[in-house]
Coordinates of C-alpha atoms in Angstrom, one line a residue:
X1 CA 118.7 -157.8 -177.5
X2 CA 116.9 -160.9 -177.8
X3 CA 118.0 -162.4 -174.1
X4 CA 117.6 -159.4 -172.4
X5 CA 113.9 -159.2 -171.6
X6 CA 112.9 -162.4 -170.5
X7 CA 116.9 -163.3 -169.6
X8 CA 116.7 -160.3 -166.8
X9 CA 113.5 -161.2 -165.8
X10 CA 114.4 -164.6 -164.8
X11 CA 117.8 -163.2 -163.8
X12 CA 116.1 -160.7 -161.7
X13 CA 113.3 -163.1 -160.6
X14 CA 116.4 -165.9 -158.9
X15 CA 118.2 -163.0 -157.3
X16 CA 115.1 -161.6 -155.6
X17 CA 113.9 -165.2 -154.6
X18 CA 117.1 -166.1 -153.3
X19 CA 116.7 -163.0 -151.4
X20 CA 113.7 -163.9 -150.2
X21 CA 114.3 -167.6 -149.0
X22 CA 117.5 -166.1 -147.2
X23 CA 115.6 -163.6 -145.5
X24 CA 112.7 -166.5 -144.8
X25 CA 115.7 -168.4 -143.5
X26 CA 116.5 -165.5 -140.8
X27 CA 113.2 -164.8 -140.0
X28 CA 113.0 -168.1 -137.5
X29 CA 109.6 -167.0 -135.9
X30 CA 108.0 -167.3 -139.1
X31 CA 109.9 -169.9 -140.8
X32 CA 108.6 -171.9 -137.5
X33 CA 104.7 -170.1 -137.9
X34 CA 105.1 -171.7 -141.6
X35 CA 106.0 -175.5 -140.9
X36 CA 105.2 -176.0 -137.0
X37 CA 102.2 -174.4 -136.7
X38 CA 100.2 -176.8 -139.3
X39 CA 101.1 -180.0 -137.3
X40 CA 100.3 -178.2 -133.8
X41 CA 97.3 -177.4 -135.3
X42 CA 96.2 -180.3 -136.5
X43 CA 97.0 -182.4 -133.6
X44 CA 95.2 -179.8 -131.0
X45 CA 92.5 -180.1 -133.4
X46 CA 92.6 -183.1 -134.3
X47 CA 92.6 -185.1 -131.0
X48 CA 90.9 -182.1 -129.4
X49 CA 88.0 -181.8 -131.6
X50 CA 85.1 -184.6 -132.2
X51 CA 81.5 -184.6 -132.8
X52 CA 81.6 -188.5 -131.8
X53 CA 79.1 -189.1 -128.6
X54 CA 81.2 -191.9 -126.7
X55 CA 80.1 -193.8 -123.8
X56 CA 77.0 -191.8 -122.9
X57 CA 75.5 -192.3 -119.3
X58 CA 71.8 -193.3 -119.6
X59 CA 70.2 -194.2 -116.5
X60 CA 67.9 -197.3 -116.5
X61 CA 64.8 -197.4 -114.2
X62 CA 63.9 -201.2 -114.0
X63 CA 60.2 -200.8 -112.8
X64 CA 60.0 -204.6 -113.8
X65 CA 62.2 -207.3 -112.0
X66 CA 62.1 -210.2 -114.5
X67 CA 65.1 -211.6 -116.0
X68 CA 63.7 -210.4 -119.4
X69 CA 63.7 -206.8 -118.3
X70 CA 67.4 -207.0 -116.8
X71 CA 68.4 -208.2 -120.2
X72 CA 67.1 -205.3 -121.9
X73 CA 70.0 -203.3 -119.7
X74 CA 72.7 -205.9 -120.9
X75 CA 71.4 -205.1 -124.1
X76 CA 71.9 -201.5 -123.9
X77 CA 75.5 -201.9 -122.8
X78 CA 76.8 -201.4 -126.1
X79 CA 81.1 -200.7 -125.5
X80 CA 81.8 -197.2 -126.9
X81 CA 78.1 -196.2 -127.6
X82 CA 76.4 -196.2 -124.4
X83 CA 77.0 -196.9 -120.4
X84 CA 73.8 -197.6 -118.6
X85 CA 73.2 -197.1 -115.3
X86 CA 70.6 -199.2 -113.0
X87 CA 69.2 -196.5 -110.7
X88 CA 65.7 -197.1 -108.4
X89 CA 63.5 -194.9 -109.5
X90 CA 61.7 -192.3 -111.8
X91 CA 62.4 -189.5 -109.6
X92 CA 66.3 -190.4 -109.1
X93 CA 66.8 -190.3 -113.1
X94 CA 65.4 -187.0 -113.7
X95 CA 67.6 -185.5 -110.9
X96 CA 70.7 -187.2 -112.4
X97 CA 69.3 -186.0 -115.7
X98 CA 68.9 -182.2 -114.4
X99 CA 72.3 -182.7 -113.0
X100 CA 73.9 -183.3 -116.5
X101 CA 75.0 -186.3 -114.7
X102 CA 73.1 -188.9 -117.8
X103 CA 72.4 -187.7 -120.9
X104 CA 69.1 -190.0 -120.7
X105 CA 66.9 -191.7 -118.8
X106 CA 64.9 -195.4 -120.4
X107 CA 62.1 -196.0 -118.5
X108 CA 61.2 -199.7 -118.4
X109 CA 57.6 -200.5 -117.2
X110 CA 56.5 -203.0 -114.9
X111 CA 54.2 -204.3 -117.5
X112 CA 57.3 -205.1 -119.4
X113 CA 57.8 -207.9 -119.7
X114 CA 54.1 -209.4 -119.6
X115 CA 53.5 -207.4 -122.9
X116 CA 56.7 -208.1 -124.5
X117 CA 54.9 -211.7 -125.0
X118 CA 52.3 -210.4 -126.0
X119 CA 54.4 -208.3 -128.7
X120 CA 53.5 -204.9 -127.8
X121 CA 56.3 -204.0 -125.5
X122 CA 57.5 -200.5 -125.1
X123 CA 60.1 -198.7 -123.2
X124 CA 60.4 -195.0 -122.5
X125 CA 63.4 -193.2 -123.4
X126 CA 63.7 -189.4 -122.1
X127 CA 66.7 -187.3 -123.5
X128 CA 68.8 -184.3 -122.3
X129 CA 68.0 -181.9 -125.3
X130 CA 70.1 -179.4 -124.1
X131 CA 72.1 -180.5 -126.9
X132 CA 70.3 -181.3 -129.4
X133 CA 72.7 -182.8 -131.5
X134 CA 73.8 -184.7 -128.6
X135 CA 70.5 -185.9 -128.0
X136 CA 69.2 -187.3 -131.3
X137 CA 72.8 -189.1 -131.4
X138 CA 71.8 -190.9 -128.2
X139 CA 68.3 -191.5 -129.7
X140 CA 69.6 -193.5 -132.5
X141 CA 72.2 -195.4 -130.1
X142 CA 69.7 -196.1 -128.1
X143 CA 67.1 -197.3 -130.6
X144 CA 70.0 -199.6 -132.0
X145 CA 70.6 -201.2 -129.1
X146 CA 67.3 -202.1 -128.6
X147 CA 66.7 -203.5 -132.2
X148 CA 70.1 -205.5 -131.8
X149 CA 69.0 -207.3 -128.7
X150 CA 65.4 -207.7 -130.3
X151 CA 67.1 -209.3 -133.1
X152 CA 69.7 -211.6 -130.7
X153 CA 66.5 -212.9 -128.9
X154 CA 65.2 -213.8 -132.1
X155 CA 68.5 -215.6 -132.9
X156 CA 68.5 -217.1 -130.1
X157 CA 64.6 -218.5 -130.2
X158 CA 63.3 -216.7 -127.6
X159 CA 61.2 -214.5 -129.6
X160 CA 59.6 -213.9 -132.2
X161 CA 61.1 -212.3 -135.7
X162 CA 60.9 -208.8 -135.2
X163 CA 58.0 -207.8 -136.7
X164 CA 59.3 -204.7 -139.4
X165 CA 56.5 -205.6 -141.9
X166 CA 58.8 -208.0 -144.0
X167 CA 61.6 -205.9 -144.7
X168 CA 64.9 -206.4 -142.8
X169 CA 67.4 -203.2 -142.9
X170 CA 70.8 -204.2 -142.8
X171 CA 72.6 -200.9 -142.8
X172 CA 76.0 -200.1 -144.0
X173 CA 78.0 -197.2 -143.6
X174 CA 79.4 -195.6 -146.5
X175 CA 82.7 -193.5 -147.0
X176 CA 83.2 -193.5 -143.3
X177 CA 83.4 -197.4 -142.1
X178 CA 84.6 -196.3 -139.1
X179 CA 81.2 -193.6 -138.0
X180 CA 83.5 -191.4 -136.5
X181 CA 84.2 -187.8 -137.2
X182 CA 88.1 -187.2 -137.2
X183 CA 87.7 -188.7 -140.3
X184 CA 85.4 -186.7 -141.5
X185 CA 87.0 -183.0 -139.7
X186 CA 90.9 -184.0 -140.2
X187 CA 90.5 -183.7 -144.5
X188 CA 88.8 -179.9 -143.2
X189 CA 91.8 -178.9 -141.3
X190 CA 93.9 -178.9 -144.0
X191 CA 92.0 -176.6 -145.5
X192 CA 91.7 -174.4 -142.7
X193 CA 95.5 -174.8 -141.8
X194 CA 96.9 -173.7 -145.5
X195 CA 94.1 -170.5 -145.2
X196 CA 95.9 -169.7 -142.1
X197 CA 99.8 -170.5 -143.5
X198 CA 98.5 -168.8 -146.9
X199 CA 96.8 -165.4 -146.2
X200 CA 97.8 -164.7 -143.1
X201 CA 101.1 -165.9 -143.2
X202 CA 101.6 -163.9 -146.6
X203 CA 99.8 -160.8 -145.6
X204 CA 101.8 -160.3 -142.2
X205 CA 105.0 -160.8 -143.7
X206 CA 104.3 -158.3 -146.4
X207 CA 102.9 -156.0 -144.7
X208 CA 105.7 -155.8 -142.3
X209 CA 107.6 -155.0 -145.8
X210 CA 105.6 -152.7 -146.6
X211 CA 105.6 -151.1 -142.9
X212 CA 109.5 -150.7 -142.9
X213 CA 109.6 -149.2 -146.5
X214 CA 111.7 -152.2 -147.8
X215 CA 109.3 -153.0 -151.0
X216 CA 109.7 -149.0 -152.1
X217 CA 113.4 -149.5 -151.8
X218 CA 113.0 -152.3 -154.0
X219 CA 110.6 -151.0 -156.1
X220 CA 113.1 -148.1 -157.0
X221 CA 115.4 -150.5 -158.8
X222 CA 115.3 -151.8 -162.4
X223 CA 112.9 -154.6 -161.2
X224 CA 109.4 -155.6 -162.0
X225 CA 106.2 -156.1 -159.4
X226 CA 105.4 -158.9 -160.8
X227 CA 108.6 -159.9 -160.7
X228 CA 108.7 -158.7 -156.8
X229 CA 105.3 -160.8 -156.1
X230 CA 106.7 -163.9 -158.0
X231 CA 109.7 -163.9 -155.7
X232 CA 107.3 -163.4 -152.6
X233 CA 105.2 -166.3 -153.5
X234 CA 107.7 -169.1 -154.2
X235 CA 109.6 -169.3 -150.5
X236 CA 105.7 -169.1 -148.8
X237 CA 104.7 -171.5 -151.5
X238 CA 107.2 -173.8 -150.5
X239 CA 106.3 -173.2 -146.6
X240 CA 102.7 -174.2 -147.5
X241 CA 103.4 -177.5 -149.4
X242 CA 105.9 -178.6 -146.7
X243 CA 102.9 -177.6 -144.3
X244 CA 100.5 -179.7 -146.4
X245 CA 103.1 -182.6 -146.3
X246 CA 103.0 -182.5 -142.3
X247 CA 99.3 -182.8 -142.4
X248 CA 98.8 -185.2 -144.9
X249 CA 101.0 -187.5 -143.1
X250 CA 99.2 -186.8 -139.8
X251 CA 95.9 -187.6 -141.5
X252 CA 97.7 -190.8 -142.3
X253 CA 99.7 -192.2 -139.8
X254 CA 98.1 -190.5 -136.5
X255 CA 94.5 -190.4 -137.3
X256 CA 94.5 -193.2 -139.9
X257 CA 92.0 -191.5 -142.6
X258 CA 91.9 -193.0 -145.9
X259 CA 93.0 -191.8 -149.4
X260 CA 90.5 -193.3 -151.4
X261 CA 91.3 -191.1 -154.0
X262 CA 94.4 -190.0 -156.0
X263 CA 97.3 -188.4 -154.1
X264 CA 98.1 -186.5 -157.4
X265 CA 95.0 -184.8 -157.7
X266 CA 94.6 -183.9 -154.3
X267 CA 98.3 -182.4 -154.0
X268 CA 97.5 -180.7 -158.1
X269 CA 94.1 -179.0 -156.3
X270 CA 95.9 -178.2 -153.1
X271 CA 98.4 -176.4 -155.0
X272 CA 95.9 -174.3 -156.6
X273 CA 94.0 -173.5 -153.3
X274 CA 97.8 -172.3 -151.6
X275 CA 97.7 -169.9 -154.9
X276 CA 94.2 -168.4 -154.0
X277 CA 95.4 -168.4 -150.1
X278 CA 98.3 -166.5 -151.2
X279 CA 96.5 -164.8 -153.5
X280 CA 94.0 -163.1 -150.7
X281 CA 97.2 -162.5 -148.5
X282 CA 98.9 -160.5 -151.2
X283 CA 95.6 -158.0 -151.8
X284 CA 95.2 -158.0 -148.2
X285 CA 99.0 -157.0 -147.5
X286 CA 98.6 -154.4 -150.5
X287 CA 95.5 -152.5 -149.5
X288 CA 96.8 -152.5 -145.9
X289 CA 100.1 -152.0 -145.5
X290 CA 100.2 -152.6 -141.9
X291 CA 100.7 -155.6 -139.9
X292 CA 98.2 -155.7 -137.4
X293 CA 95.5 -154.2 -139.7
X294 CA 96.6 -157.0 -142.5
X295 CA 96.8 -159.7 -139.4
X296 CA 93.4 -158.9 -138.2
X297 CA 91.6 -158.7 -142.0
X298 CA 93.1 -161.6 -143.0
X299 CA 91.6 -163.3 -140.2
X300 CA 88.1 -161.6 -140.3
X301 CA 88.5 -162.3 -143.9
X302 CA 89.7 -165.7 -144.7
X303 CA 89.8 -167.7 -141.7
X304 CA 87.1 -167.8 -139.9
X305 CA 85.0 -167.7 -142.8
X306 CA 86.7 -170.6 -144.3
X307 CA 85.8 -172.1 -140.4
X308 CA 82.3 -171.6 -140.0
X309 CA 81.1 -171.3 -143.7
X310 CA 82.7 -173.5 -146.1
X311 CA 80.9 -176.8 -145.1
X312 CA 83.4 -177.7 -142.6
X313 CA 81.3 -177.7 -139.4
X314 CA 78.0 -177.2 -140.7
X315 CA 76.5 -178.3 -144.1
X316 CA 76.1 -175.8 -146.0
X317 CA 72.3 -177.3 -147.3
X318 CA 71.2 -176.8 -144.0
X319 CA 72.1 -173.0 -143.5
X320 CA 69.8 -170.0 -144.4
X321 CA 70.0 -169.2 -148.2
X322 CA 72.1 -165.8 -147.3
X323 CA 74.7 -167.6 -145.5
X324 CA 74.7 -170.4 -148.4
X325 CA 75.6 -167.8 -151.0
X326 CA 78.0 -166.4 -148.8
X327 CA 79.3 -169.8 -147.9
X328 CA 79.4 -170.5 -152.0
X329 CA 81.4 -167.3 -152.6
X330 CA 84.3 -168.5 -150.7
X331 CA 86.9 -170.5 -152.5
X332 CA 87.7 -172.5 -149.9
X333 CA 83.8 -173.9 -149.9
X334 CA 85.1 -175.8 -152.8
X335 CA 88.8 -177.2 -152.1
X336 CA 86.5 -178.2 -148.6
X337 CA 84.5 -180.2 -151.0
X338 CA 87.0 -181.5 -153.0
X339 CA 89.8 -183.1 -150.3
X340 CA 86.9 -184.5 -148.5
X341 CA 85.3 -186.4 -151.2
X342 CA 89.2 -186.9 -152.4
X343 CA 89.4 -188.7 -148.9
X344 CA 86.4 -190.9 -148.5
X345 CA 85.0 -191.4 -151.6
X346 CA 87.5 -191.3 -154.4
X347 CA 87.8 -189.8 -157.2
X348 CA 84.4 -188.1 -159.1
X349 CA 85.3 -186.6 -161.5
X350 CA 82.6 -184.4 -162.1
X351 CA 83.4 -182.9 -159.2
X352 CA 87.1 -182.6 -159.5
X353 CA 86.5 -180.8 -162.7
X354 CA 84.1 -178.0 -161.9
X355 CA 86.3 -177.3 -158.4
X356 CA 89.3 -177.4 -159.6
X357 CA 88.2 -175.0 -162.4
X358 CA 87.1 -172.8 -159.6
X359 CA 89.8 -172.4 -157.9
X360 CA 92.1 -172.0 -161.1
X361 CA 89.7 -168.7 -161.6
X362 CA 90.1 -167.6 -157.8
X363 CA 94.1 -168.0 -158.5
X364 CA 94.5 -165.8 -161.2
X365 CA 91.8 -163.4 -160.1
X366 CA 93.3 -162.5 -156.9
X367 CA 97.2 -162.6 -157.8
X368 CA 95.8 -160.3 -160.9
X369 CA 94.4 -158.2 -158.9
X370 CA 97.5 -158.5 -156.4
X371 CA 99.8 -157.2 -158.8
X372 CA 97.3 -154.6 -159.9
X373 CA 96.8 -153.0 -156.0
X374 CA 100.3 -153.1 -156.2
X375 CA 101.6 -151.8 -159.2
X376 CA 98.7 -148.8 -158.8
X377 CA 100.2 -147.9 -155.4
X378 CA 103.7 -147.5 -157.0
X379 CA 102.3 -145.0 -159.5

């Protein structure tokens, strides 16, 4: 007697898994959904996707000819950053600028020169604000240019020091040496990619199940729902760790990110986030019991949300206090936290801590209340 409860669970619990993995096996198009789909997402996003501005026209109007003024333009020729363009007058730059044609236009006066001895020269620099992000990016690349070639004229003697009070800024990038933002959006994709494999994965295949009766037929035998649930999460567990692997090497080898921070933490919280993904596809699969309802909630419901309001296109600090709570409730606000501070900054501990904690408490609320939806729709 003493073997037979938790000897025919676990009896009971390999049978249906094995069932399960051979059935995952069959089922090609989702086997394929499970592994392939991470890596094509990841590279479509990945090389697809950038908030970097690279090689933005600006158009230059030289209303001074001295050699000083047409160093100011070799000065704004900064490889990568900007690509001026020498065109003859105001009028010409605002129609290439109303043509989307430049994205700004530096005005250099004919006085330029004259007052640059003198020390008060100025340039002015009008910006396509359409977009605005866009814009202030080519502000700053534009102001940076102009301070560097201040600065190499000073080197070089033919000025004076610039004159920024007595302080000198020497600026350094931290946690993203390279200032560009695939590091900063492929650590997000992850996130969004083992959402997708997770709950929508999870809630399409059960709900299929449940569709074509095949969980009541199973539920009619000796076994357990938990014991049903278990079986369902290991194989699409499994899927999701081998989809993790995919993108974690992509991160690495194809996009070059850095790991500053442990490998063993971030696979320990990942882990827990694929048990709250699964989690949400489970409840979702339960209450819906139909594939294109469960496909479409799951989406309403976990992806996109995880896409626009967990911090990985917009900080959530920034947002209106409605959409930050909102943005806070979602579980994958923190594992979004959490691999990208894993990525670029290290390991903080702190923070490690109180997420990972988090998403232990998603995990086992929603596969409780998994098995709960379930075992109350049996009754």
């Amino acid at each position: 007697m003493s073997a037979s409860p938790s000897g025919g669970f676990w009896r009971r619990l390999v049978s249906l898994t094995r069932k399960e993995v051979r059935q995952l096996l069959r089922d090609r198009a989702n086997l394929m959904m499970g592994i392939a789909l991470p890596i094509v997402l990841i590279l479509i996003f990945g090389y697809g996707l950038s908030l970097d501005v690279k090689n933005a026209p600006v158009a230059v109007v030289l209303d001074d000819a001295s050699p000083v003024a047409r160093d100011v333009v070799a000065g704004l020729s900064t490889p990568g950053y900007l690509a001026p363009r020498v065109v003859g007058s105001e009028h010409e730059a605002y129609a290439l600028m109303r043509a989307r044609e430049v994205d700004a236009a530096v005005l250099v006066p004919a006085d330029f020169s004259r007052r640059l001895a003198a020390g008060d020269a100025q340039v002015q620099v009008l910006l396509q604000g359409a977009d605005a992000s866009r814009a202030t990016m080519i502000r700053g690349y534009v102001a940076g240019a102009l301070a560097s070639w201040g600065q190499k004229r000073a080197d070089r003697g033919e000025a004076a020091r610039p004159a920024t009070g007595q302080v000198q800024v020497v600026d350094r990038m931290w946690f993203n040496a390279a200032n560009t933002s695939t590091w900063y959006l492929v650590p997000g994709l992850i996130v969004l990619i083992m959402t997708l494999v997770g709950a929508f994965l999870t809630a399409l295949v059960m709900a299929r199940e449940w569709e074509r009766g095949t969980l009541e037929s199973l539920f009619v035998t000796p076994v357990r729902p938990v014991e049903v649930l278990l079986a369902k999460i290991i194989p699409y567990f499994c899927v999701g760790m081998i989809g993790l692997a995919l993108c974690l090497a992509a991160a690495a080898f194809l996009f070059h990110v850095p790991m500053y921070g442990s490998l063993l933490i971030l696979l320990l919280s990942a882990m827990l986030y694929l048990f709250v993904a699964l989690g949400i596809g489970l409840v979702i699969s339960s209450v819906t019991r139909n594939q294109f309802l469960a496909s479409q909630v799951a989406l309403i419901a976990s992806f996109l949300p995880a896409l626009m309001l967990s911090g990985f296109m917009f900080d959530l600090r920034n947002v209106p206090t409605a959409i930050r709570i909102i943005g806070q409730i979602l579980p994958a606000t923190y594992f979004m936290e959490l691999i990208k501070s894993l990525f670029l900054a290290g390991n903080n501990w702190p923070l490690i801590t109180r997420n990972c904690a988090i998403l232990a408490a998603y995990a086992v609320v929603l596969l409780g209340v998994a098995r709960l939806v379930t075992r109350k729709r049996l009754d």
